[in-house]
């Protein structure tokens, strides 16, 4: 029973890895240039942290999806 559960977990994780690699990275306009989501998150986080040095700020940008 354990082996089949382990195999199922590997198949699911493998499928998630494959599908995760198929997603196109989000590009957004920031300061007149197209930049990756990760770059803009980092830039905005650094800007906010420079003005608020006592805080550890993380910025998360994502596409809005209507349900």
Coordinates of N, CA and C in Angstrom, one line a residue:
X1 N 0.8 -1.2 0.0 CA 0.0 0.0 0.0 C 0.9 1.3 0.0
X2 N 1.9 1.2 0.8 CA 2.8 2.4 0.9 C 3.5 2.7 -0.5
X3 N 3.9 1.7 -1.2 CA 4.6 1.9 -2.4 C 3.7 2.5 -3.5
X4 N 2.4 2.1 -3.5 CA 1.5 2.7 -4.5 C 1.2 4.2 -4.1
X5 N 1.1 4.5 -2.8 CA 0.9 5.8 -2.4 C 2.1 6.7 -2.7
X6 N 3.3 6.1 -2.5 CA 4.5 6.8 -2.9 C 4.6 7.1 -4.4
X7 N 4.2 6.1 -5.2 CA 4.3 6.3 -6.6 C 3.3 7.4 -7.1
X8 N 2.1 7.4 -6.5 CA 1.1 8.4 -6.8 C 1.6 9.8 -6.4
X9 N 2.2 9.9 -5.3 CA 2.8 11.2 -4.9 C 3.8 11.7 -5.9
X10 N 4.7 10.8 -6.3 CA 5.7 11.1 -7.3 C 5.1 11.6 -8.6
X11 N 4.1 10.9 -9.1 CA 3.4 11.3 -10.3 C 2.8 12.6 -10.2
X12 N 2.1 12.9 -9.1 CA 1.5 14.2 -8.9 C 2.5 15.3 -8.8
X13 N 3.6 15.1 -8.0 CA 4.6 16.1 -8.0 C 5.3 16.3 -9.3
X14 N 5.5 15.3 -10.1 CA 6.1 15.4 -11.4 C 5.2 16.2 -12.3
X15 N 3.9 15.9 -12.3 CA 2.9 16.7 -13.1 C 2.9 18.2 -12.7
X16 N 2.9 18.4 -11.4 CA 2.9 19.8 -10.9 C 4.2 20.5 -11.4
X17 N 5.3 19.9 -11.4 CA 6.6 20.5 -11.8 C 6.5 20.8 -13.3
X18 N 6.0 19.9 -14.1 CA 5.9 20.1 -15.6 C 4.9 21.2 -15.9
X19 N 3.8 21.2 -15.2 CA 2.8 22.3 -15.5 C 3.3 23.6 -15.0
X20 N 4.0 23.6 -13.9 CA 4.5 24.8 -13.3 C 5.5 25.5 -14.3
X21 N 6.2 24.7 -15.0 CA 7.2 25.2 -16.0 C 6.5 25.8 -17.2
X22 N 5.3 25.5 -17.5 CA 4.6 25.9 -18.7 C 4.0 27.3 -18.5
X23 N 4.0 27.8 -17.3 CA 3.3 29.1 -17.1 C 4.3 30.3 -17.5
X24 N 3.7 31.2 -18.3 CA 4.5 32.3 -18.8 C 4.7 33.3 -17.7
X25 N 5.9 33.7 -17.4 CA 6.2 34.7 -16.4 C 5.4 36.0 -16.7
X26 N 4.9 36.6 -15.6 CA 4.1 37.9 -15.8 C 5.1 39.0 -16.0
X27 N 4.8 39.8 -17.1 CA 5.6 41.0 -17.4 C 4.7 42.2 -17.1
X28 N 5.2 43.2 -16.4 CA 4.4 44.4 -16.2 C 5.2 45.6 -16.5
X29 N 4.5 46.7 -16.8 CA 5.1 48.0 -17.1 C 5.4 48.7 -15.7
X30 N 6.7 49.1 -15.6 CA 7.2 49.8 -14.4 C 8.2 50.8 -14.8
X31 N 8.0 52.0 -14.5 CA 8.9 53.1 -14.8 C 9.3 53.1 -16.3
X32 N 8.3 52.9 -17.1 CA 8.5 53.1 -18.6 C 9.1 51.8 -19.2
X33 N 9.3 50.8 -18.5 CA 9.9 49.6 -19.1 C 9.1 48.3 -18.7
X34 N 9.1 47.3 -19.6 CA 8.5 46.0 -19.3 C 9.5 45.3 -18.4
X35 N 9.0 44.8 -17.3 CA 9.9 44.1 -16.3 C 9.2 42.9 -15.8
X36 N 10.0 41.9 -15.4 CA 9.4 40.7 -14.8 C 8.7 41.0 -13.5
X37 N 7.7 40.2 -13.2 CA 7.0 40.3 -11.9 C 8.0 40.3 -10.7
X38 N 8.9 39.4 -10.7 CA 9.9 39.2 -9.6 C 10.8 40.4 -9.5
X39 N 11.2 41.0 -10.6 CA 12.0 42.2 -10.5 C 11.3 43.4 -9.9
X40 N 10.0 43.6 -10.3 CA 9.2 44.7 -9.8 C 8.9 44.5 -8.3
X41 N 8.6 43.2 -7.9 CA 8.4 42.9 -6.5 C 9.6 43.3 -5.7
X42 N 10.8 42.9 -6.2 CA 12.0 43.2 -5.4 C 12.3 44.7 -5.4
X43 N 12.1 45.5 -6.5 CA 12.3 46.9 -6.5 C 11.3 47.6 -5.5
X44 N 10.0 47.2 -5.6 CA 9.1 47.9 -4.7 C 9.4 47.6 -3.2
X45 N 9.7 46.3 -2.9 CA 10.0 45.9 -1.6 C 11.3 46.7 -1.0
X46 N 12.3 46.8 -1.9 CA 13.5 47.5 -1.5 C 13.2 49.0 -1.2
X47 N 12.4 49.6 -2.1 CA 12.0 51.0 -1.9 C 11.2 51.2 -0.6
X48 N 10.3 50.4 -0.3 CA 9.5 50.5 0.9 C 10.4 50.2 2.1
X49 N 11.3 49.3 2.1 CA 12.2 49.0 3.2 C 13.1 50.1 3.4
X50 N 13.6 50.8 2.4 CA 14.5 51.9 2.6 C 13.8 53.1 3.3
X51 N 12.5 53.2 3.2 CA 11.8 54.2 3.9 C 11.3 53.8 5.2
X52 N 11.3 52.4 5.5 CA 10.8 51.8 6.7 C 11.8 50.8 7.2
X53 N 13.0 51.2 7.6 CA 14.1 50.3 7.9 C 13.8 49.3 9.0
X54 N 12.8 49.6 9.8 CA 12.5 48.7 10.9 C 11.5 47.6 10.5
X55 N 11.1 47.5 9.2 CA 10.2 46.5 8.7 C 10.9 45.6 7.7
X56 N 10.5 44.4 7.6 CA 10.9 43.5 6.6 C 9.7 43.3 5.7
X57 N 9.7 43.9 4.5 CA 8.6 44.0 3.6 C 8.7 43.1 2.4
X58 N 7.7 42.3 2.2 CA 7.6 41.4 1.0 C 6.4 41.9 0.1
X59 N 6.7 42.1 -1.2 CA 5.6 42.5 -2.1 C 5.3 41.3 -3.0
X60 N 4.0 41.0 -3.2 CA 3.6 39.9 -4.0 C 2.6 40.5 -5.1
X61 N 3.0 40.3 -6.4 CA 2.2 40.8 -7.5 C 1.6 39.6 -8.2
X62 N 0.3 39.6 -8.5 CA -0.3 38.5 -9.2 C -1.4 39.0 -10.0
X63 N -1.8 38.2 -11.0 CA -2.9 38.5 -11.9 C -4.2 38.3 -11.2
X64 N -5.1 39.2 -11.3 CA -6.4 39.1 -10.7 C -7.2 38.1 -11.6
X65 N -7.9 37.2 -10.9 CA -8.7 36.2 -11.6 C -10.1 36.3 -11.1
X66 N -11.1 36.5 -12.0 CA -12.5 36.6 -11.6 C -13.0 35.2 -11.4
X67 N -13.7 35.0 -10.3 CA -14.3 33.6 -10.1 C -15.7 33.5 -10.7

